[in-house]
mmCIF file of C-alpha atoms in Angstrom:
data_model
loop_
_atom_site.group_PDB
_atom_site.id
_atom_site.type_symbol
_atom_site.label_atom_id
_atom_site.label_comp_id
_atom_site.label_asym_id
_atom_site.label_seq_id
_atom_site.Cartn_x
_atom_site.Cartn_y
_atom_site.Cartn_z
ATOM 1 C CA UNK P 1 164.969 67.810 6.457
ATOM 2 C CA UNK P 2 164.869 71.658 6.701
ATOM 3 C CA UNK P 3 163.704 73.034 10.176
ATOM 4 C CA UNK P 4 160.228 74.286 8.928
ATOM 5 C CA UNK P 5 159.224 70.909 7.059
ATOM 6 C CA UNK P 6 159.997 68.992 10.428
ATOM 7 C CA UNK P 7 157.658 71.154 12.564
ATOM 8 C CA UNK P 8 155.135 70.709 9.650
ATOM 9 C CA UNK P 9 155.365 67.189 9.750
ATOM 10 C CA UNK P 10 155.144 66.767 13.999
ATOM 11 C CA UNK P 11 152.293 68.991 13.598
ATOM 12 C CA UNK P 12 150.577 67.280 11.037
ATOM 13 C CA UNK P 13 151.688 63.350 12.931
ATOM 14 C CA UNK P 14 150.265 65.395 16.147
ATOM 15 C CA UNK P 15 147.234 65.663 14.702
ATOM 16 C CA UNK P 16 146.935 62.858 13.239
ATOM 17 C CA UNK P 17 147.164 60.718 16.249
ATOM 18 C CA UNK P 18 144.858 63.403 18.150
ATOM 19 C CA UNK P 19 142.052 62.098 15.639
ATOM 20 C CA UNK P 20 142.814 58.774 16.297
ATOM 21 C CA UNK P 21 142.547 59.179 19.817
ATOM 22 C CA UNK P 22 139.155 61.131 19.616
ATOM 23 C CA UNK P 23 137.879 58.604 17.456
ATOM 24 C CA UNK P 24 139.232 55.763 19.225
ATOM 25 C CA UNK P 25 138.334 56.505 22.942
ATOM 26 C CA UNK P 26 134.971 58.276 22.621
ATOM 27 C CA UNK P 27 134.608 57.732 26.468
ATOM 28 C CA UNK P 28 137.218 60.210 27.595
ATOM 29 C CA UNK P 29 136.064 63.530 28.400
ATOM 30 C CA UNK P 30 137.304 65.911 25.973
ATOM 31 C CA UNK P 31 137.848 68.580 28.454
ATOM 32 C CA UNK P 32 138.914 66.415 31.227
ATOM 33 C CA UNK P 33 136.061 68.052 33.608
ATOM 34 C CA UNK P 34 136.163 67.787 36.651
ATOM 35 C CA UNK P 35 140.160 67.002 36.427
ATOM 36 C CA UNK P 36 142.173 69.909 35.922
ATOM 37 C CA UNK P 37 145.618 69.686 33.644
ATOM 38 C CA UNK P 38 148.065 72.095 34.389
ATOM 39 C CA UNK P 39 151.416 72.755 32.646
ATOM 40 C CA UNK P 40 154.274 73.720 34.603
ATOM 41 C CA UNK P 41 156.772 73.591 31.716
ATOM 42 C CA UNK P 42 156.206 72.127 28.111
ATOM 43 C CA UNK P 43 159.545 71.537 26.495
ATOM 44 C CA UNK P 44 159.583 67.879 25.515
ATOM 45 C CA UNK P 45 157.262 66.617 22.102
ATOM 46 C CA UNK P 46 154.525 65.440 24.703
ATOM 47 C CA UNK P 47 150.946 66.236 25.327
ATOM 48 C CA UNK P 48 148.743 64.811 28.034
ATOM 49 C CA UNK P 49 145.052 63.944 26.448
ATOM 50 C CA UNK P 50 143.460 63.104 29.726
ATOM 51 C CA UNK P 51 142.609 60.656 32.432
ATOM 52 C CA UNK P 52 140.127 58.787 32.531
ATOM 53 C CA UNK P 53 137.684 58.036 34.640
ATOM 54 C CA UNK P 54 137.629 62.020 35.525
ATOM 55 C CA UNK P 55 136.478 61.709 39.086
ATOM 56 C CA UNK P 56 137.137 58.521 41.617
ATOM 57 C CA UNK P 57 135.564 57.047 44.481
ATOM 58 C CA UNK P 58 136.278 54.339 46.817
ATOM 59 C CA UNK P 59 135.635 51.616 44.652
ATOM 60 C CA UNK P 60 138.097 52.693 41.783
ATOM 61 C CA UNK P 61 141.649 50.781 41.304
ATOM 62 C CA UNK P 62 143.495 52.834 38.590
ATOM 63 C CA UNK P 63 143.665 55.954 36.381
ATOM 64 C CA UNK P 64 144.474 55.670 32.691
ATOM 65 C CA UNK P 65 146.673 58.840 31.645
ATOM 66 C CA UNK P 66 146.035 58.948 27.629
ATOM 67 C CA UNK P 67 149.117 61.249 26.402
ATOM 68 C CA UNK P 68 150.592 61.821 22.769
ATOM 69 C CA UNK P 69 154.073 61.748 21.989
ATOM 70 C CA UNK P 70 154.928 63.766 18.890
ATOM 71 C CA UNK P 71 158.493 62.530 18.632
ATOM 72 C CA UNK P 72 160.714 59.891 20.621
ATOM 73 C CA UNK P 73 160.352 60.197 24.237
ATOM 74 C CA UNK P 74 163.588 58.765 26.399
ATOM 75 C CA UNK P 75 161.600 58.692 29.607
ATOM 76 C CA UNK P 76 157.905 59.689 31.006
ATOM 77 C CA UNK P 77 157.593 59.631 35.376
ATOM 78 C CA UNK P 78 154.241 59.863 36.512
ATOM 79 C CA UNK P 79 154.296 60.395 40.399
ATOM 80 C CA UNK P 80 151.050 60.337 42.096
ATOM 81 C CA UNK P 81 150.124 62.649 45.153
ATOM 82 C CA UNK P 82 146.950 62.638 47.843
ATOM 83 C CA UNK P 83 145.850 65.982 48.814
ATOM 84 C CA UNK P 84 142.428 66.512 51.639
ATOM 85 C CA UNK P 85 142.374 70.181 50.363
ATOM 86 C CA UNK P 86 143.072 72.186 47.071
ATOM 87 C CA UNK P 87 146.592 73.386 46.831
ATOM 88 C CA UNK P 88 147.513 71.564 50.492
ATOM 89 C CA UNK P 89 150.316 70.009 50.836
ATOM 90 C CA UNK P 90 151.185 66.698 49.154
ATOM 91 C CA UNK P 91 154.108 63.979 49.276
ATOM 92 C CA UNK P 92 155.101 62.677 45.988
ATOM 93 C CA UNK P 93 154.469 58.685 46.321
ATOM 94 C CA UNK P 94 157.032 56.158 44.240
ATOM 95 C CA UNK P 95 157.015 57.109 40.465
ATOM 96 C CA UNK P 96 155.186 54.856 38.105
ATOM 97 C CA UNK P 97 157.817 54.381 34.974
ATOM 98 C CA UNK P 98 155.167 55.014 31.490
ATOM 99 C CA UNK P 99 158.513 55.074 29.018
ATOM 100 C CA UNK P 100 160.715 55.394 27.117
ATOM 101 C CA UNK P 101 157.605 55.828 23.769
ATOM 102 C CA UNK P 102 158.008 56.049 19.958
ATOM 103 C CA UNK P 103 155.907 58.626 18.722
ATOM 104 C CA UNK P 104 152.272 58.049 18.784
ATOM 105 C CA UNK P 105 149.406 57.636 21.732
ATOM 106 C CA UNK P 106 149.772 55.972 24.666
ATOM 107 C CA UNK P 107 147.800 54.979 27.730
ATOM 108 C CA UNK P 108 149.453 54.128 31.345
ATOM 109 C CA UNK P 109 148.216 52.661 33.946
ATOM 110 C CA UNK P 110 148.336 54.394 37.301
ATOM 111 C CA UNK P 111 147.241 52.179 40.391
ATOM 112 C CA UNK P 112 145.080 54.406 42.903
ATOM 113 C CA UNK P 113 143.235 52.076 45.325
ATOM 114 C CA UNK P 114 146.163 51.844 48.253
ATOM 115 C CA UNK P 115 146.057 56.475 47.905
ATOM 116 C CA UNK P 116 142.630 56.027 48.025
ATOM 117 C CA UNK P 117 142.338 54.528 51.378
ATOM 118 C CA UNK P 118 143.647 57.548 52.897
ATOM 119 C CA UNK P 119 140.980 59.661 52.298
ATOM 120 C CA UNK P 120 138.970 56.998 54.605
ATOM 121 C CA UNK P 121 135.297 58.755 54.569
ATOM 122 C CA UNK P 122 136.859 62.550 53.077
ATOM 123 C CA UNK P 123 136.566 64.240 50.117
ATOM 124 C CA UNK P 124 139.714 66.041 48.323
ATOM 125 C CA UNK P 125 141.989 64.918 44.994
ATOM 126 C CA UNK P 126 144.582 62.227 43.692
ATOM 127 C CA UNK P 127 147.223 63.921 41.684
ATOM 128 C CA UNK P 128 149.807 62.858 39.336
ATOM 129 C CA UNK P 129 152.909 64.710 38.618
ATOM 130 C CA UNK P 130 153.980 64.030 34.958
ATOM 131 C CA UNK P 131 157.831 64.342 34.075
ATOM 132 C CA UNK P 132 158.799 63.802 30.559
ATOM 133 C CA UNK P 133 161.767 63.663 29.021
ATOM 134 C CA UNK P 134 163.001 63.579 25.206
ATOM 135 C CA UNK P 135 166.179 63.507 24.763
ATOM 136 C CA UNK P 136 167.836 62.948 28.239
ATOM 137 C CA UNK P 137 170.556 64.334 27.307
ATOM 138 C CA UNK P 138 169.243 67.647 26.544
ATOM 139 C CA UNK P 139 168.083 69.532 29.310
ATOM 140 C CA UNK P 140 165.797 72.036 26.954
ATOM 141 C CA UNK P 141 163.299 68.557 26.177
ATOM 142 C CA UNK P 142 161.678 68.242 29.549
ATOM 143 C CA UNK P 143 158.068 68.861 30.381
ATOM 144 C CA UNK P 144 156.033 68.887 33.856
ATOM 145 C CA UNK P 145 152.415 68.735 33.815
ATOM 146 C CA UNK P 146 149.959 67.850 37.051
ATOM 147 C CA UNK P 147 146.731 66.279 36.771
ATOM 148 C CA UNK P 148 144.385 66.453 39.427
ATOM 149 C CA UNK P 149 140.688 64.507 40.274
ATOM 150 C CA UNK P 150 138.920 65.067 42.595
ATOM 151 C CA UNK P 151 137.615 61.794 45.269
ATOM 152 C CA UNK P 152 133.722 61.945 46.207
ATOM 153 C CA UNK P 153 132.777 59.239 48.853
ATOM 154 C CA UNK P 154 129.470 58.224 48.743
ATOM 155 C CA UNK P 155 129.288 58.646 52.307
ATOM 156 C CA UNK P 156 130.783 61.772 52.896
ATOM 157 C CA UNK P 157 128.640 63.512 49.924
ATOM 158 C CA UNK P 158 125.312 61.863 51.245
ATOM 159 C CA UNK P 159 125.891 63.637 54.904
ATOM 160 C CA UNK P 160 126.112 66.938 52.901
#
């Protein structure tokens, strides 16, 4: 298949599974608000939708990170982070494996209630650091994306 007609047609499968995504998960925010996605690199066929729920607390367990893989991915590393304070320092916890995927949408479960626990009666944000790979073998199919949202305890924000 000629270069151009293969771009049309992961474009056109992209968006197909966008609309089924949309129409299939009505309660994900559309613009992720108040998580912020940010794209460090964006070489591999991979697109993070969202997470959902867009803010935690102390009494959620998990994220679900909603991305779209356009062609075959060989191997997607989410590795979650705790931060008290935008942009302070973070340690990158043990990576959750959400691959290898065949094209299409997937969801992936993230486990959050052990990085919630050290926020104790704080405020700040749970992040995840996305790696994706297509083709291992070529280092020109990799993409990085963080995801951050932000952790309001009930107690803290009542004293406010």
């Amino acid at each position: 298949m000629p270069k151009a007609d293969s771009m049309l047609a992961n474009s056109m499968r992209a968006g197909a599974v966008l609309l089924a995504v949309l129409t299939g998960q009505a309660h994900a925010s559309l613009d992720g608000y108040p998580s912020v996605t940010q794209y460090l690199s964006n070489d591999a066929p991979f697109v993070v939708f969202g997470v959902t729920p867009t803010r935690l607390n102390e009494a959620s367990s998990r994220l679900t990170l909603t991305f779209i893989a356009t062609d075959p991915l060989d191997q997607v590393n989410v590795f979650p982070f705790v931060r008290h304070t935008p942009d302070g320092p973070a340690r990158l916890r043990p990576h959750v494996t959400c691959g290898p995927r065949e094209p299409g949408s997937w969801n992936c479960h993230i486990p959050v209630a052990d990085l919630l626990r050290e926020f104790k009666d704080g405020d700040g944000e749970i992040g995840l650091r996305i790696e994706a790979h297509g083709n291992l073998r070529s280092r020109g199919q990799h993409s990085t994306v963080i995801v951050t949202v932000p952790v309001r305890h009930a107690a803290a924000s009542a004293s406010r």
